[in-house]
mmCIF file of C-alpha atoms in Angstrom:
data_model
loop_
_atom_site.group_PDB
_atom_site.id
_atom_site.type_symbol
_atom_site.label_atom_id
_atom_site.label_comp_id
_atom_site.label_asym_id
_atom_site.label_seq_id
_atom_site.Cartn_x
_atom_site.Cartn_y
_atom_site.Cartn_z
ATOM 1 C CA MET A 229 143.798 125.597 43.324
ATOM 2 C CA THR A 230 147.296 126.332 44.392
ATOM 3 C CA LYS A 231 147.816 125.101 47.901
ATOM 4 C CA TYR A 232 148.545 128.415 50.586
ATOM 5 C CA VAL A 233 152.030 127.199 51.615
ATOM 6 C CA VAL A 234 152.624 128.409 55.368
ATOM 7 C CA GLN A 235 156.009 129.995 56.148
ATOM 8 C CA VAL A 236 156.937 128.566 59.821
ATOM 9 C CA LYS A 237 157.927 131.702 61.521
ATOM 10 C CA ASP A 238 156.541 130.934 64.954
ATOM 11 C CA CYS A 239 154.922 128.212 66.947
ATOM 12 C CA PHE A 240 151.722 128.560 65.403
ATOM 13 C CA SER A 241 152.759 128.824 61.852
ATOM 14 C CA ALA A 242 155.015 125.584 62.745
ATOM 15 C CA VAL A 243 152.440 124.260 63.986
ATOM 16 C CA TYR A 244 150.027 124.866 61.532
ATOM 17 C CA LYS A 245 151.941 123.454 58.553
ATOM 18 C CA TYR A 246 153.010 120.266 60.481
ATOM 19 C CA LEU A 247 148.901 119.405 60.581
ATOM 20 C CA ASP A 248 147.661 121.109 57.510
ATOM 21 C CA ASP A 249 150.337 118.819 55.820
ATOM 22 C CA LYS A 250 149.106 115.294 57.683
ATOM 23 C CA TYR A 251 145.602 116.132 58.083
ATOM 24 C CA THR A 252 142.317 117.614 57.117
ATOM 25 C CA ILE A 253 142.276 120.809 58.756
ATOM 26 C CA PRO A 254 140.249 123.750 58.169
ATOM 27 C CA HIS A 255 141.523 126.626 56.549
ATOM 28 C CA LYS A 256 139.193 129.345 57.782
ATOM 29 C CA TRP A 257 138.397 130.030 61.427
ATOM 30 C CA ARG A 258 135.392 133.076 62.381
ATOM 31 C CA GLU A 259 136.875 136.058 60.356
ATOM 32 C CA TRP A 260 140.684 135.210 59.784
ATOM 33 C CA THR A 261 141.522 132.434 57.037
ATOM 34 C CA ILE A 262 144.915 130.463 56.263
ATOM 35 C CA GLU A 263 145.979 133.402 53.506
ATOM 36 C CA ASP A 264 145.825 136.469 56.657
ATOM 37 C CA MET A 265 148.760 134.001 57.819
ATOM 38 C CA ASP A 266 150.541 136.974 57.975
ATOM 39 C CA ILE A 267 148.296 139.457 59.367
ATOM 40 C CA PHE A 268 147.859 137.208 62.124
ATOM 41 C CA LEU A 269 151.374 136.261 63.084
ATOM 42 C CA ALA A 270 151.528 140.360 63.360
ATOM 43 C CA GLN A 271 149.232 140.617 65.570
ATOM 44 C CA ASN A 272 150.331 137.500 67.339
ATOM 45 C CA LYS A 273 149.984 138.512 71.144
ATOM 46 C CA GLN A 274 146.485 139.698 70.367
ATOM 47 C CA PHE A 275 145.520 136.093 69.502
ATOM 48 C CA LEU A 276 147.118 134.383 72.341
ATOM 49 C CA SER A 277 146.100 137.034 74.862
ATOM 50 C CA ARG A 278 142.283 136.421 73.830
ATOM 51 C CA LYS A 279 143.334 133.032 73.417
ATOM 52 C CA ASP A 280 141.756 132.688 69.928
ATOM 53 C CA HIS A 281 144.608 130.281 69.669
ATOM 54 C CA ILE A 282 142.758 127.453 71.993
ATOM 55 C CA GLY A 283 139.574 128.644 70.416
ATOM 56 C CA PHE A 284 140.891 128.357 66.825
ATOM 57 C CA PHE A 285 142.034 124.271 67.875
ATOM 58 C CA ARG A 286 138.733 123.878 69.912
ATOM 59 C CA SER A 287 137.006 124.488 66.291
ATOM 60 C CA PHE A 288 137.748 120.657 65.031
ATOM 61 C CA CYS A 289 139.765 119.008 67.977
ATOM 62 C CA SER A 290 138.312 117.761 71.014
ATOM 63 C CA LYS A 291 139.611 117.791 75.065
ATOM 64 C CA VAL A 292 141.498 114.471 75.877
ATOM 65 C CA LYS A 293 143.576 113.896 79.084
ATOM 66 C CA ASP A 294 146.808 111.744 77.973
ATOM 67 C CA ALA A 295 148.483 112.499 75.284
ATOM 68 C CA LYS A 296 149.769 110.469 72.336
ATOM 69 C CA LYS A 297 151.555 111.130 68.698
ATOM 70 C CA ASP A 298 150.476 114.258 67.018
ATOM 71 C CA ASP A 299 147.696 115.567 69.485
ATOM 72 C CA ILE A 300 148.188 119.578 69.909
ATOM 73 C CA VAL A 301 149.337 120.888 72.960
ATOM 74 C CA LEU A 302 148.133 124.169 74.035
ATOM 75 C CA THR A 303 149.518 126.621 76.932
ATOM 76 C CA ARG A 304 148.795 129.727 77.654
ATOM 77 C CA THR A 305 151.563 131.325 75.117
ATOM 78 C CA SER A 306 152.485 128.612 73.075
ATOM 79 C CA VAL A 307 151.287 125.859 70.368
ATOM 80 C CA GLY A 308 152.977 122.564 70.098
ATOM 81 C CA VAL A 309 152.826 119.158 68.817
ATOM 82 C CA ALA A 310 152.548 115.980 71.245
ATOM 83 C CA ILE A 311 155.463 113.381 70.572
ATOM 84 C CA ASN A 312 154.290 110.967 72.987
ATOM 85 C CA ARG A 313 152.568 110.625 76.438
ATOM 86 C CA PHE A 314 155.658 112.639 77.943
ATOM 87 C CA THR A 315 156.767 115.295 75.681
ATOM 88 C CA TYR A 316 156.112 117.864 72.928
ATOM 89 C CA TRP A 317 157.483 119.556 70.697
ATOM 90 C CA VAL A 318 157.438 123.696 70.204
ATOM 91 C CA TYR A 319 159.061 126.096 67.846
ATOM 92 C CA ASN A 320 160.852 128.445 69.538
ATOM 93 C CA GLU A 321 161.508 131.897 67.983
ATOM 94 C CA ASP A 322 164.437 133.056 69.866
ATOM 95 C CA LEU A 323 166.223 130.104 69.220
ATOM 96 C CA GLY A 324 164.821 129.692 65.599
ATOM 97 C CA ARG A 325 164.313 125.784 65.826
ATOM 98 C CA ILE A 326 162.150 123.326 67.044
ATOM 99 C CA GLU A 327 162.735 121.744 71.274
ATOM 100 C CA HIS A 328 161.045 119.372 73.231
ATOM 101 C CA LEU A 329 159.937 120.085 76.459
ATOM 102 C CA LYS A 330 158.253 118.103 79.023
ATOM 103 C CA LEU A 331 154.436 117.543 79.419
ATOM 104 C CA ASP A 332 153.106 118.938 82.630
ATOM 105 C CA ASP A 333 149.593 120.028 84.033
ATOM 106 C CA LYS A 334 149.603 123.663 82.606
ATOM 107 C CA CYS A 335 149.417 121.742 79.271
ATOM 108 C CA LEU A 336 145.590 121.508 77.368
ATOM 109 C CA ILE A 337 145.964 118.985 75.567
ATOM 110 C CA MET A 338 143.502 118.310 72.352
ATOM 111 C CA ARG A 339 142.754 115.765 69.492
ATOM 112 C CA ILE A 340 141.944 116.406 65.975
ATOM 113 C CA ASN A 341 138.669 115.019 65.324
ATOM 114 C CA ASN A 342 138.504 111.915 63.751
ATOM 115 C CA GLY A 343 142.277 112.642 62.726
ATOM 116 C CA MET B 1 174.208 88.005 77.890
ATOM 117 C CA SER B 2 177.520 89.404 75.800
ATOM 118 C CA LYS B 3 180.094 91.893 77.217
ATOM 119 C CA THR B 4 182.324 91.237 74.313
ATOM 120 C CA ILE B 5 183.278 94.833 72.857
ATOM 121 C CA THR B 6 184.233 95.665 69.481
ATOM 122 C CA ASN B 7 186.381 97.706 68.108
ATOM 123 C CA SER B 8 184.055 99.188 65.447
ATOM 124 C CA VAL B 9 184.406 103.225 66.530
ATOM 125 C CA ARG B 10 187.451 103.487 68.370
ATOM 126 C CA SER B 11 190.141 104.075 65.524
ATOM 127 C CA ASP B 12 190.936 107.512 66.086
ATOM 128 C CA ASP B 13 187.334 108.403 66.066
ATOM 129 C CA GLN B 14 185.474 111.149 68.283
ATOM 130 C CA LEU B 15 183.376 108.883 70.713
ATOM 131 C CA ALA B 16 180.057 109.662 72.182
ATOM 132 C CA ILE B 17 178.089 107.431 74.566
ATOM 133 C CA LEU B 18 174.437 107.235 75.507
ATOM 134 C CA HIS B 19 171.727 104.302 77.282
ATOM 135 C CA LEU B 20 168.989 103.376 76.398
ATOM 136 C CA PHE B 21 166.507 102.504 78.402
ATOM 137 C CA GLU B 22 163.706 99.340 77.966
ATOM 138 C CA PHE B 23 161.195 98.929 80.911
ATOM 139 C CA HIS B 24 158.261 96.306 79.676
ATOM 140 C CA MET B 25 155.126 97.532 81.373
ATOM 141 C CA ASP B 26 153.125 94.794 78.945
ATOM 142 C CA LYS B 27 152.873 92.027 81.184
ATOM 143 C CA ASP B 28 149.835 91.331 84.112
ATOM 144 C CA LEU B 29 150.347 89.840 87.155
ATOM 145 C CA ASP B 30 150.499 86.473 85.649
ATOM 146 C CA GLY B 31 152.992 87.048 83.487
ATOM 147 C CA THR B 32 150.465 86.958 80.244
ATOM 148 C CA VAL B 33 150.534 90.607 78.113
ATOM 149 C CA GLY B 34 148.045 92.523 79.417
ATOM 150 C CA GLU B 35 145.608 94.767 76.807
ATOM 151 C CA ALA B 36 147.322 97.938 77.100
ATOM 152 C CA GLY B 37 150.696 96.141 76.606
ATOM 153 C CA GLU B 38 153.422 98.523 76.366
ATOM 154 C CA ILE B 39 157.015 99.185 76.690
ATOM 155 C CA LEU B 40 158.468 102.550 77.491
ATOM 156 C CA TYR B 41 161.783 103.835 75.755
ATOM 157 C CA PHE B 42 163.765 106.123 77.073
ATOM 158 C CA THR B 43 167.243 107.698 77.002
ATOM 159 C CA ASP B 44 169.779 109.171 78.762
ATOM 160 C CA HIS B 45 171.131 111.716 75.512
ATOM 161 C CA ASP B 46 169.540 114.989 76.312
ATOM 162 C CA ILE B 47 167.599 114.507 72.758
ATOM 163 C CA PHE B 48 165.428 111.742 70.975
ATOM 164 C CA VAL B 49 167.742 108.644 69.697
ATOM 165 C CA THR B 50 165.284 106.173 67.506
ATOM 166 C CA ASP B 51 167.063 103.049 66.312
ATOM 167 C CA GLY B 52 165.292 102.390 63.585
ATOM 168 C CA THR B 53 162.349 100.558 64.886
ATOM 169 C CA ASN B 54 161.779 102.356 68.651
ATOM 170 C CA GLU B 55 161.985 105.906 69.820
ATOM 171 C CA HIS B 56 163.267 106.619 73.272
ATOM 172 C CA THR B 57 162.416 109.573 75.532
ATOM 173 C CA PRO B 58 165.130 111.436 76.288
ATOM 174 C CA LEU B 59 164.467 111.608 80.348
ATOM 175 C CA ALA B 60 166.819 112.717 83.494
ATOM 176 C CA ILE B 61 168.132 108.923 84.198
ATOM 177 C CA THR B 62 170.833 108.003 86.333
ATOM 178 C CA PHE B 63 171.653 104.228 87.119
ATOM 179 C CA ASP B 64 174.026 102.836 89.617
ATOM 180 C CA ARG B 65 177.156 101.139 88.938
ATOM 181 C CA LEU B 66 176.306 97.855 88.497
ATOM 182 C CA VAL B 67 178.431 95.520 91.536
ATOM 183 C CA GLU B 68 179.647 91.901 90.406
ATOM 184 C CA ASP B 69 181.670 89.542 91.945
ATOM 185 C CA PHE B 70 181.872 85.595 91.718
ATOM 186 C CA SER B 71 179.591 84.941 94.164
ATOM 187 C CA MET B 72 176.314 83.168 93.820
ATOM 188 C CA SER B 73 174.785 86.245 94.818
ATOM 189 C CA SER B 74 172.136 88.114 92.731
ATOM 190 C CA ASP B 75 173.440 91.179 90.900
ATOM 191 C CA THR B 76 170.566 94.486 91.610
ATOM 192 C CA ILE B 77 171.046 97.661 90.205
ATOM 193 C CA ASN B 78 169.141 101.063 91.370
ATOM 194 C CA VAL B 79 167.474 103.357 88.392
ATOM 195 C CA SER B 80 166.625 107.216 89.114
ATOM 196 C CA ILE B 81 164.114 108.783 86.421
ATOM 197 C CA ASP B 82 164.117 112.701 87.625
ATOM 198 C CA ASN B 83 162.063 114.996 86.280
ATOM 199 C CA ILE B 84 159.007 112.951 86.245
ATOM 200 C CA ASN B 85 155.693 114.334 84.319
ATOM 201 C CA GLY B 86 152.242 113.341 85.444
ATOM 202 C CA ALA B 87 151.778 110.828 82.756
ATOM 203 C CA LEU B 88 154.502 108.708 83.833
ATOM 204 C CA SER B 89 153.240 109.067 87.757
ATOM 205 C CA THR B 90 150.450 107.574 86.336
ATOM 206 C CA GLU B 91 152.274 105.121 84.445
ATOM 207 C CA ALA B 92 153.802 103.955 87.701
ATOM 208 C CA ILE B 93 150.963 103.962 90.188
ATOM 209 C CA ALA B 94 148.482 102.444 87.586
ATOM 210 C CA SER B 95 151.190 99.474 86.185
ATOM 211 C CA GLU B 96 152.379 96.510 88.023
ATOM 212 C CA TRP B 97 156.282 97.071 87.517
ATOM 213 C CA ARG B 98 157.750 94.331 89.307
ATOM 214 C CA ASN B 99 158.613 91.186 87.496
ATOM 215 C CA ASN B 100 158.641 93.045 84.058
ATOM 216 C CA LYS B 101 161.583 93.011 81.727
ATOM 217 C CA ALA B 102 163.870 95.957 82.199
ATOM 218 C CA LYS B 103 166.942 96.303 79.915
ATOM 219 C CA ILE B 104 169.931 98.981 80.018
ATOM 220 C CA THR B 105 172.155 99.123 76.568
ATOM 221 C CA ARG B 106 175.081 101.155 76.229
ATOM 222 C CA VAL B 107 175.831 102.560 72.341
ATOM 223 C CA VAL B 108 179.336 103.847 71.548
ATOM 224 C CA TYR B 109 178.921 105.908 68.802
ATOM 225 C CA THR B 110 180.684 108.094 66.182
ATOM 226 C CA PRO B 111 178.332 111.273 66.020
ATOM 227 C CA PRO B 112 177.560 111.964 62.285
ATOM 228 C CA SER B 113 179.149 114.680 60.122
ATOM 229 C CA GLN B 114 177.278 117.387 59.341
ATOM 230 C CA THR B 115 177.594 120.388 56.471
ATOM 231 C CA LEU B 116 177.016 124.035 57.863
ATOM 232 C CA ASP B 117 177.544 127.090 56.036
ATOM 233 C CA GLY B 118 179.030 124.940 53.085
ATOM 234 C CA ASP B 119 181.818 123.734 55.773
ATOM 235 C CA ASN B 120 181.841 120.199 56.800
ATOM 236 C CA TYR B 121 182.187 118.531 60.303
ATOM 237 C CA ASP B 122 183.284 114.989 59.889
ATOM 238 C CA TYR B 123 181.775 114.128 63.647
ATOM 239 C CA GLY B 124 179.234 116.680 63.641
ATOM 240 C CA LEU B 125 178.384 119.698 65.372
ATOM 241 C CA VAL B 126 174.813 119.332 66.603
ATOM 242 C CA HIS B 127 172.361 116.020 66.025
ATOM 243 C CA TYR B 128 170.298 115.741 63.379
ATOM 244 C CA GLU B 129 168.450 118.649 63.448
ATOM 245 C CA ALA B 130 166.057 120.566 60.963
ATOM 246 C CA ALA B 131 163.429 123.429 61.823
ATOM 247 C CA THR B 132 160.514 121.308 61.225
ATOM 248 C CA THR B 133 160.786 118.550 63.444
ATOM 249 C CA TYR B 134 162.343 117.971 66.722
ATOM 250 C CA PRO B 135 166.110 117.168 67.274
ATOM 251 C CA ARG B 136 166.349 113.437 67.338
ATOM 252 C CA LEU B 137 169.503 111.357 66.730
ATOM 253 C CA ASP B 138 168.937 107.770 64.201
ATOM 254 C CA ILE B 139 171.834 105.997 65.396
ATOM 255 C CA SER B 140 170.646 103.147 63.087
ATOM 256 C CA SER B 141 173.128 104.371 60.215
ATOM 257 C CA VAL B 142 176.225 105.524 62.413
ATOM 258 C CA THR B 143 178.909 103.808 63.534
ATOM 259 C CA LYS B 144 178.523 102.236 66.584
ATOM 260 C CA ASP B 145 178.921 99.694 68.945
ATOM 261 C CA VAL B 146 175.979 98.416 71.287
ATOM 262 C CA TYR B 147 175.846 96.082 73.815
ATOM 263 C CA THR B 148 173.792 95.386 76.632
ATOM 264 C CA LEU B 149 174.832 96.599 80.150
ATOM 265 C CA PHE B 150 172.323 95.204 82.290
ATOM 266 C CA GLU B 151 169.024 93.200 81.442
ATOM 267 C CA GLY B 152 167.039 91.431 84.340
ATOM 268 C CA VAL B 153 163.561 92.125 86.147
ATOM 269 C CA ILE B 154 161.963 95.092 87.819
ATOM 270 C CA ASP B 155 162.165 94.336 91.380
ATOM 271 C CA THR B 156 161.027 97.232 93.370
ATOM 272 C CA PHE B 157 159.941 100.888 92.804
ATOM 273 C CA ASN B 158 158.796 103.936 94.867
ATOM 274 C CA ALA B 159 157.775 107.236 92.822
ATOM 275 C CA SER B 160 156.896 110.333 94.058
ATOM 276 C CA GLU B 161 156.048 113.894 91.976
ATOM 277 C CA GLN B 162 160.383 114.462 91.608
ATOM 278 C CA SER B 163 161.391 111.212 90.616
ATOM 279 C CA LEU B 164 160.889 107.719 90.099
ATOM 280 C CA ASN B 165 162.842 105.131 92.041
ATOM 281 C CA GLY B 166 163.582 101.855 90.692
ATOM 282 C CA THR B 167 165.624 98.482 91.174
ATOM 283 C CA LEU B 168 166.368 96.007 89.002
ATOM 284 C CA THR B 169 168.125 92.474 89.504
ATOM 285 C CA THR B 170 169.252 90.121 87.063
ATOM 286 C CA LYS B 171 166.822 87.124 85.974
ATOM 287 C CA PHE B 172 168.729 84.684 88.328
ATOM 288 C CA SER B 173 167.721 86.678 91.864
ATOM 289 C CA HIS B 174 166.573 83.071 92.515
ATOM 290 C CA TRP B 175 169.734 81.594 92.358
ATOM 291 C CA ASN B 176 170.828 81.237 96.010
ATOM 292 C CA LYS B 177 167.812 80.625 97.418
ATOM 293 C CA ALA B 178 167.603 77.302 98.865
ATOM 294 C CA TYR B 179 163.487 77.773 98.800
ATOM 295 C CA PRO B 180 161.654 80.976 97.669
ATOM 296 C CA THR B 181 160.817 83.075 99.793
ATOM 297 C CA ARG B 182 157.619 83.003 102.046
ATOM 298 C CA THR B 183 156.033 85.829 103.536
ATOM 299 C CA TYR B 184 155.281 84.079 106.722
ATOM 300 C CA ASN B 185 157.025 83.002 109.487
ATOM 301 C CA GLN B 186 159.030 79.721 108.545
ATOM 302 C CA ASN B 187 159.484 78.350 111.782
ATOM 303 C CA GLU B 188 155.459 77.561 112.150
ATOM 304 C CA PHE B 189 156.349 75.261 108.776
ATOM 305 C CA THR B 190 159.553 73.424 110.063
ATOM 306 C CA SER B 191 157.985 70.379 108.663
ATOM 307 C CA ILE B 192 157.728 72.006 105.692
ATOM 308 C CA VAL B 193 160.744 73.504 105.161
ATOM 309 C CA ASP B 194 162.883 70.543 105.943
ATOM 310 C CA ALA B 195 161.182 68.644 103.486
ATOM 311 C CA ILE B 196 162.511 71.027 100.701
ATOM 312 C CA ASN B 197 165.218 71.105 102.290
ATOM 313 C CA GLU B 198 165.962 67.539 101.993
ATOM 314 C CA THR B 199 165.109 67.609 98.144
ATOM 315 C CA ILE B 200 166.378 70.991 96.967
ATOM 316 C CA TYR B 201 170.171 72.316 97.568
ATOM 317 C CA TRP B 202 171.570 75.537 96.088
ATOM 318 C CA GLY B 203 168.101 76.084 93.265
ATOM 319 C CA ARG B 204 168.362 72.557 92.073
ATOM 320 C CA GLN B 205 167.281 69.031 93.396
ATOM 321 C CA GLU B 206 169.360 67.730 95.485
ATOM 322 C CA THR B 207 170.451 64.076 93.859
ATOM 323 C CA VAL B 208 173.621 62.849 96.235
#
């Protein structure tokens, strides 16, 4: 079976692609599958407003207090990956590249189960 | 500690300077390496810096100009880390900073060349950036001079929600002390002090 190649177009697809290359993560969640990525991206705002991005990662991650490398960092409007305890990277759509930000109290940190 | 400065990157090249900071938080009060042994690596550069082994996290760090003279006094330097976040606050409060090793290294380097849209820029435009990874400067393979600005131990520190300030002192901090600092009134122990003074002179045993 040919592996579906995720195109990096926003913060979610960037994180999904990064994690999918390194870890075993689910390719479907509720009625959504990885092949629907473009549809999902088109409905990005709905996805974020429903906090589906948190629900998706909660399905295979556990919430942790202190971040370490490759933990998932969730905010109200974005998804990123922890670099270390202090910072995380996130894909900035406006800049068209990844940037690093400081972890703060508003970040929800999740770790892949058995990851 | 050598302050020899080589000339590797000063031959008509464009220069860039950054500083690397190491704070060894891996010692317990008794000097042994603790279970949660770790070293914090920071840089005052605006992106991550890796030297091939360790990755230095960019933070807004400033430090005083080091005052040196020929008197036999101990040199100290104040370091201020701004934009502290929750993790660093926790580390600062939970750990014993004092007497742990601290090191400031200056790196003078030639920015690596880059190609953008077919044009080659000898001294680079931006650092190693790609769409799929966070910006990071790898100095392991660039032309550079590396020398230690300061190496010593953490003396005091204070942390607030906004910043972390520390004083670093050299390993020779006891150089000019005839006897160890006491926390009680030494006048009450004049006989002890006199006994120490009889045998210790300027940090060494008096032989004459």
